[in-house]
Coordinates of C-alpha atoms in Angstrom, one line a residue:
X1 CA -12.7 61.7 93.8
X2 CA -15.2 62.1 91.5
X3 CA -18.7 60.4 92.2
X4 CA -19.7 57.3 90.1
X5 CA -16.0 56.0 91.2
X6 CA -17.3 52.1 91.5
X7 CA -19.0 53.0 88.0
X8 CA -15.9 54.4 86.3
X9 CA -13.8 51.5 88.3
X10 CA -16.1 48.6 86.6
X11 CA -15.9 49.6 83.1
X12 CA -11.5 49.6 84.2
X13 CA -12.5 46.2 85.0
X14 CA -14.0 45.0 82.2
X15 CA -11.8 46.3 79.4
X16 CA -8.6 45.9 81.4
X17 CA -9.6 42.4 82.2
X18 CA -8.6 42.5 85.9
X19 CA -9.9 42.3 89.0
X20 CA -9.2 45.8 90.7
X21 CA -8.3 45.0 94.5
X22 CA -6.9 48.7 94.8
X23 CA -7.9 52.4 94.0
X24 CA -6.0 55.5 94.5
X25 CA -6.3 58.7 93.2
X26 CA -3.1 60.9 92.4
X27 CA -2.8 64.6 93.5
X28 CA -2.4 67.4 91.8
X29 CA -4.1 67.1 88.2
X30 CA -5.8 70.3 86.6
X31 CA -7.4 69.1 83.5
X32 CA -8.4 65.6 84.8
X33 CA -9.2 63.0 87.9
X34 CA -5.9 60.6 87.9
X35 CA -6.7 57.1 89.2
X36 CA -3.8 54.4 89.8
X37 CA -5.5 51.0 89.3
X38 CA -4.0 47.7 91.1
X39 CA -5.5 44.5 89.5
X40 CA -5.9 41.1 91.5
X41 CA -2.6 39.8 89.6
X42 CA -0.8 43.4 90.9
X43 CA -0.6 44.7 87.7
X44 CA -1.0 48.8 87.9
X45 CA -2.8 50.6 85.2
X46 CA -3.6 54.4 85.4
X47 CA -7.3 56.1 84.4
X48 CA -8.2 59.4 83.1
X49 CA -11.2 60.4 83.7
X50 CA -12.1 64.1 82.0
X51 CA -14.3 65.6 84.9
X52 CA -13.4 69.2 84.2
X53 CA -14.4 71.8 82.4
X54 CA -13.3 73.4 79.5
X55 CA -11.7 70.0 79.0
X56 CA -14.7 67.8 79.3
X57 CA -16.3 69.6 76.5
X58 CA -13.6 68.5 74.3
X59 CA -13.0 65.0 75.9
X60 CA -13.3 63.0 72.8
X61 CA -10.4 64.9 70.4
X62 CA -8.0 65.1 73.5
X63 CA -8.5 61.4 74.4
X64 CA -8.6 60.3 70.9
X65 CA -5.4 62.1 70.4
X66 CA -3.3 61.1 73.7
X67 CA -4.4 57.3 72.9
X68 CA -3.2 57.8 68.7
X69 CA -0.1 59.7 70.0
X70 CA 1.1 56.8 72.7
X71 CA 0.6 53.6 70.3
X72 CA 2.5 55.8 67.5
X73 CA 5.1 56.3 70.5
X74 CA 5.2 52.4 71.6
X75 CA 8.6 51.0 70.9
X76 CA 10.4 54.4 71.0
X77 CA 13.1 55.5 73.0
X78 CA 10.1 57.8 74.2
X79 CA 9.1 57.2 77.9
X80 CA 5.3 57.5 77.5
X81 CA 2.9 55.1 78.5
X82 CA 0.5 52.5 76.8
X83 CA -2.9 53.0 75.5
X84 CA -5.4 50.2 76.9
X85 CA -8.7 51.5 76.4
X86 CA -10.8 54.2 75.5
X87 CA -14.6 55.7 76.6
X88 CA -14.7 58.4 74.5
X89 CA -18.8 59.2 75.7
X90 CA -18.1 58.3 79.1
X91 CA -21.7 56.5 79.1
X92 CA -19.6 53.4 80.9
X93 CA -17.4 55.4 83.0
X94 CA -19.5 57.9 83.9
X95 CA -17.1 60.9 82.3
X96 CA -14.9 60.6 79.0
X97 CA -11.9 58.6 79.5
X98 CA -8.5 57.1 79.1
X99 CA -7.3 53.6 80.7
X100 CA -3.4 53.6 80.1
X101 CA -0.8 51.4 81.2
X102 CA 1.4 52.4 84.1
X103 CA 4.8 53.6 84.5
X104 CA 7.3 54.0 87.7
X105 CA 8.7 56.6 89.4
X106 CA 7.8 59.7 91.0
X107 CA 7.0 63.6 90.5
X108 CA 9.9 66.1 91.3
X109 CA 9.0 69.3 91.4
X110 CA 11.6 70.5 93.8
X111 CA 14.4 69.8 92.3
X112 CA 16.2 71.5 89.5
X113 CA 20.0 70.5 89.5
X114 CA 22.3 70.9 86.5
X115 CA 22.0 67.1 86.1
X116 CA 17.8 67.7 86.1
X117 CA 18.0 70.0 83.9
X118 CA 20.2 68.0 81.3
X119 CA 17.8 65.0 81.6
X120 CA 15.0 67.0 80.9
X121 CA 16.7 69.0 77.4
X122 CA 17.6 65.6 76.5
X123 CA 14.1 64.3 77.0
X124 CA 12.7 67.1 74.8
X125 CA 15.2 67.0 72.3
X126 CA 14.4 62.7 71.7
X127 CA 10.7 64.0 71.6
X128 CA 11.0 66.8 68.9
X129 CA 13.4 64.4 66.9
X130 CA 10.7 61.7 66.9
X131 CA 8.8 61.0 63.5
X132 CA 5.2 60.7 63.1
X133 CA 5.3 59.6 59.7
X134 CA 2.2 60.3 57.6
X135 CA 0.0 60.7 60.4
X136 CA 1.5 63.9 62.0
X137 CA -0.9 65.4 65.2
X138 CA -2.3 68.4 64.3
X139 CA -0.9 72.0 64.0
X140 CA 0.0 73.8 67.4
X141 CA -2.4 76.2 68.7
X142 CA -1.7 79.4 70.9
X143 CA -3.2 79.3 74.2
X144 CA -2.2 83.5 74.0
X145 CA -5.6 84.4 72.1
X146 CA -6.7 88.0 72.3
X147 CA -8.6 87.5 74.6
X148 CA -6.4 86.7 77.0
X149 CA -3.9 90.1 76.3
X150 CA -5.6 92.2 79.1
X151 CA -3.6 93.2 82.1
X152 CA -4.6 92.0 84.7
X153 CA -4.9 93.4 88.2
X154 CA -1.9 91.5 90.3
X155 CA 0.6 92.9 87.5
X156 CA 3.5 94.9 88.8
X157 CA 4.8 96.2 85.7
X158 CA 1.9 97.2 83.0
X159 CA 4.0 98.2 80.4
X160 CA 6.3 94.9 80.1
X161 CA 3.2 92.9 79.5
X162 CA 1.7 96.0 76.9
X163 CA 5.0 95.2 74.8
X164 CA 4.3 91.5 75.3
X165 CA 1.1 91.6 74.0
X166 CA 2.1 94.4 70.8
X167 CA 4.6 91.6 70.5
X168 CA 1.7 88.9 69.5
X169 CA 0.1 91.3 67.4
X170 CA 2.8 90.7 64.7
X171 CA 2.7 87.9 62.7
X172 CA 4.5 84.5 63.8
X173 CA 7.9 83.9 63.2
X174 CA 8.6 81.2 59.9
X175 CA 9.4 77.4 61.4
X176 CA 10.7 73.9 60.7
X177 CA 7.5 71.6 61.9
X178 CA 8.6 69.3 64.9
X179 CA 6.9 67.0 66.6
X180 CA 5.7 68.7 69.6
X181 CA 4.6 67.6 73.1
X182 CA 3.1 70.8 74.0
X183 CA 2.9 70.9 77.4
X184 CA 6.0 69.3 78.1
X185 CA 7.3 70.6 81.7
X186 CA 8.3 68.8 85.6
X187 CA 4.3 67.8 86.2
X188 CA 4.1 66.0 83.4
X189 CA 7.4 63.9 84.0
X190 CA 8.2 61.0 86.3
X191 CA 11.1 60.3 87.8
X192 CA 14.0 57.2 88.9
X193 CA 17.4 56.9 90.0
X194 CA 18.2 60.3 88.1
X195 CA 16.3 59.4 85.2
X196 CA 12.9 60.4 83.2
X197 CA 11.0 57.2 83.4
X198 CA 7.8 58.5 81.9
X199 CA 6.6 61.4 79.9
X200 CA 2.5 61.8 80.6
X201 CA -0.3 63.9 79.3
X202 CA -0.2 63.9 75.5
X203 CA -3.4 65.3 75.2
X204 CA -2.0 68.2 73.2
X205 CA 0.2 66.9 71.4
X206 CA 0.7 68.9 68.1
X207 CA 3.0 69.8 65.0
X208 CA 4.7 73.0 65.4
X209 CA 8.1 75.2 66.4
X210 CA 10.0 73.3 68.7
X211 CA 10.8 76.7 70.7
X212 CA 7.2 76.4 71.7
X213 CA 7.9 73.4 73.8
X214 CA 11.2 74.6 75.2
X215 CA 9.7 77.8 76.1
X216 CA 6.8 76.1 78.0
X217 CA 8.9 73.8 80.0
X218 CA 11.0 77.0 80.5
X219 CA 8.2 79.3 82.0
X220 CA 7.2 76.5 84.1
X221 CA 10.4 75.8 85.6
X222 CA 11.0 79.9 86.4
X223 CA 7.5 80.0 88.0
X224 CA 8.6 77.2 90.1
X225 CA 12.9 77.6 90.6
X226 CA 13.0 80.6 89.2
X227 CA 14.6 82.5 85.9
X228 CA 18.4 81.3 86.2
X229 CA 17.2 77.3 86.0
X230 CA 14.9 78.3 83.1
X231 CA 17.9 79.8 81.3
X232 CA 19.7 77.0 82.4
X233 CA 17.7 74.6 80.7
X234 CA 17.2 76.6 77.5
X235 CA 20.8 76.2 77.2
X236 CA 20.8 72.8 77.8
X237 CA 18.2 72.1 75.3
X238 CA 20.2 74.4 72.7
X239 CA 23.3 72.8 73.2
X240 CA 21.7 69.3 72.5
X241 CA 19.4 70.6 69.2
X242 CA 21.8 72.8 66.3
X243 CA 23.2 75.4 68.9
X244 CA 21.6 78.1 66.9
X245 CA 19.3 80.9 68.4
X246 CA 17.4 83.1 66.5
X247 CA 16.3 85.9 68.8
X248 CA 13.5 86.8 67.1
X249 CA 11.9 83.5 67.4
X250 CA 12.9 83.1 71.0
X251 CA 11.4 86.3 72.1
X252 CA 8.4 85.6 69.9
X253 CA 7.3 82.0 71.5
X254 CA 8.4 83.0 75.0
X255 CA 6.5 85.7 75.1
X256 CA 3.2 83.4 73.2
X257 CA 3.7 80.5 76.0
X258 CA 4.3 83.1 79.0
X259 CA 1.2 85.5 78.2
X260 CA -0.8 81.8 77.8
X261 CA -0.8 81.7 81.8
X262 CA -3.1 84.9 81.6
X263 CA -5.4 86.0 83.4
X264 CA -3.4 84.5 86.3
X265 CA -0.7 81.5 86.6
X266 CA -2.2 80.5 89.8
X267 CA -4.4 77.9 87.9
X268 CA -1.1 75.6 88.0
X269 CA 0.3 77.1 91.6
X270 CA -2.0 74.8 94.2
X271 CA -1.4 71.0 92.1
X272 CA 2.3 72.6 93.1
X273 CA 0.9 72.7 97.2
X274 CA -0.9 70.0 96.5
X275 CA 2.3 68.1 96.2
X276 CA 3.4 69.6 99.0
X277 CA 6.0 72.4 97.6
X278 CA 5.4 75.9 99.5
X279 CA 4.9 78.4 96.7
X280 CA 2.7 81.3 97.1
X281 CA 0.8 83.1 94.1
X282 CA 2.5 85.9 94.2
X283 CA 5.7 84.5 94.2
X284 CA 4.2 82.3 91.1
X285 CA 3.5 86.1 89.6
X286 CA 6.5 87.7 89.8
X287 CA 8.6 85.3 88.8
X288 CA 6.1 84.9 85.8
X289 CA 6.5 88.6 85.6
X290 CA 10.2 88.5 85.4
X291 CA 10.6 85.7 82.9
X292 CA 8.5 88.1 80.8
X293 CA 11.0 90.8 81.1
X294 CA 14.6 88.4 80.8
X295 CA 12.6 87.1 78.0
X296 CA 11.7 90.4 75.9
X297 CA 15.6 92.1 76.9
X298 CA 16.7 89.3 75.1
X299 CA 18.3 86.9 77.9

């Protein structure tokens, strides 16, 4: 917990207009400090507060944006949860952020069942069909810059990632705009009675190909269950959009979202322990590693 809590709690008070009788943090954020809010009349509420870096730096945009993006999805069929308030300074709260309304249900990170994996294409597909109207987010961006195309020293197999990375040097495949959640994957979902009951983190949200989001919830789920389930719910997913594949799209934003986890995926492997799954780096690495190569054979 971050200090300044009773700080950051007060402001939650004042523009949430409740009593707060209960604090707890949540496990197992990256970009952020989670705190679940319980108000004298037991009303729940949940606050972002940016406390990180890079992220701090950019608090404002990413706040601004996850508040604009949940009132445009209020009413939808959309799971997402309520914007209350915002501190885009942080000179109340003590650090930028976000005081949201709160949904149920739970993180699952260990489970991947044919039926999971058929909620979640469903899930994506309702998000990508979703229209913005006039006020579309902004345009995607790759998190696979140059500067991130180096191999790096845990790598087993050099060469897959020099094809990757000659791969990216080619301009990006043409696409239909879709209304992305781009970073759409299990930690950002909540679950009950077999069900998504809230999709979190819209930070960066964006307009862009919808393979971008499939592939990201794709390398995330073969880092965790490995390469079958993320094949698994690609098909899923495809089944549910047109059916079509093109494979030179496919290859193309695989590869962009999978070389995005450079210089090393175990940025997102301890929130995973955190939670209490038992997944060591390397594992995290080579299944990584052999996403990257089912993904470039054309799987």
């Amino acid at each position: 917990m971050a200090t300044g809590l009773g700080v950051e709690v007060g402001w939650a008070e004042s523009a949430w207009q409740r009593r707060i009788v209960n604090v707890r943090p949540f496990t197992g954020g990256w970009t952020s400090t989670m705190v679940a809010l319980t108000g004298d009349n037991g009303e729940q509420a949940v606050l972002r507060l940016m406390t990180k870096e890079p992220w701090r730096r950019h608090a404002a945009g990413l706040l601004a944006r996850e508040a604009t993006v949940q009132q445009q999805l209020h009413g939808s069929r959309i799971p997402a949860p309520r914007s209350i308030a915002l501190d885009l300074s942080g000179d109340t709260a003590g650090a930028p952020a976000h005081l949201m309304s709160w949904l149920p249900g739970t993180l699952r990170l260990d489970s991947a069942t044919e039926d999971d994996l058929e909620v979640l294409a469903q899930t994506l597909v309702d998000i990508h069909h979703f229209e913005p109207g006039r006020n579309r987010p902004r345009d995607y961006q790759s998190w696979a810059p140059p500067s991130k195309r180096v191999i790096s020293p845990w790598v087993q197999r050099p060469a897959l990632w020099g094809q990757a990375f000659e791969l990216l040097e080619q301009p990006a495949p043409a696409y239909a705009g879709t209304f992305l959640h781009r970073d759409f994957h299990l930690g950002n979902l909540l679950w009950s009675q077999g069900r998504i009951s809230g999709v979190v983190d819209w930070v960066e949200t964006s307009w862009g190909p919808a393979d971008l989001d499939v592939a990201h919830a794709a390398t995330y789920l073969a880092m965790l269950h490995g390469i079958e389930a993320s094949a698994r719910f690609t098909d899923a997913y495809r089944r549910r959009a047109d059916g079509r594949r093109d494979e030179e799209q496919f290859r193309y934003w695989n590869v962009m979202d999978i070389v995005g986890y450079l210089p090393d995926p175990v940025k997102v492997v301890q929130p995973w322990r955190d939670s209490g799954l038992d997944i060591s780096d390397d594992l995290a690495r080579g299944r990584l590693e052999q996403r990257l190569e089912y993904v470039l054979r054309g799987g």
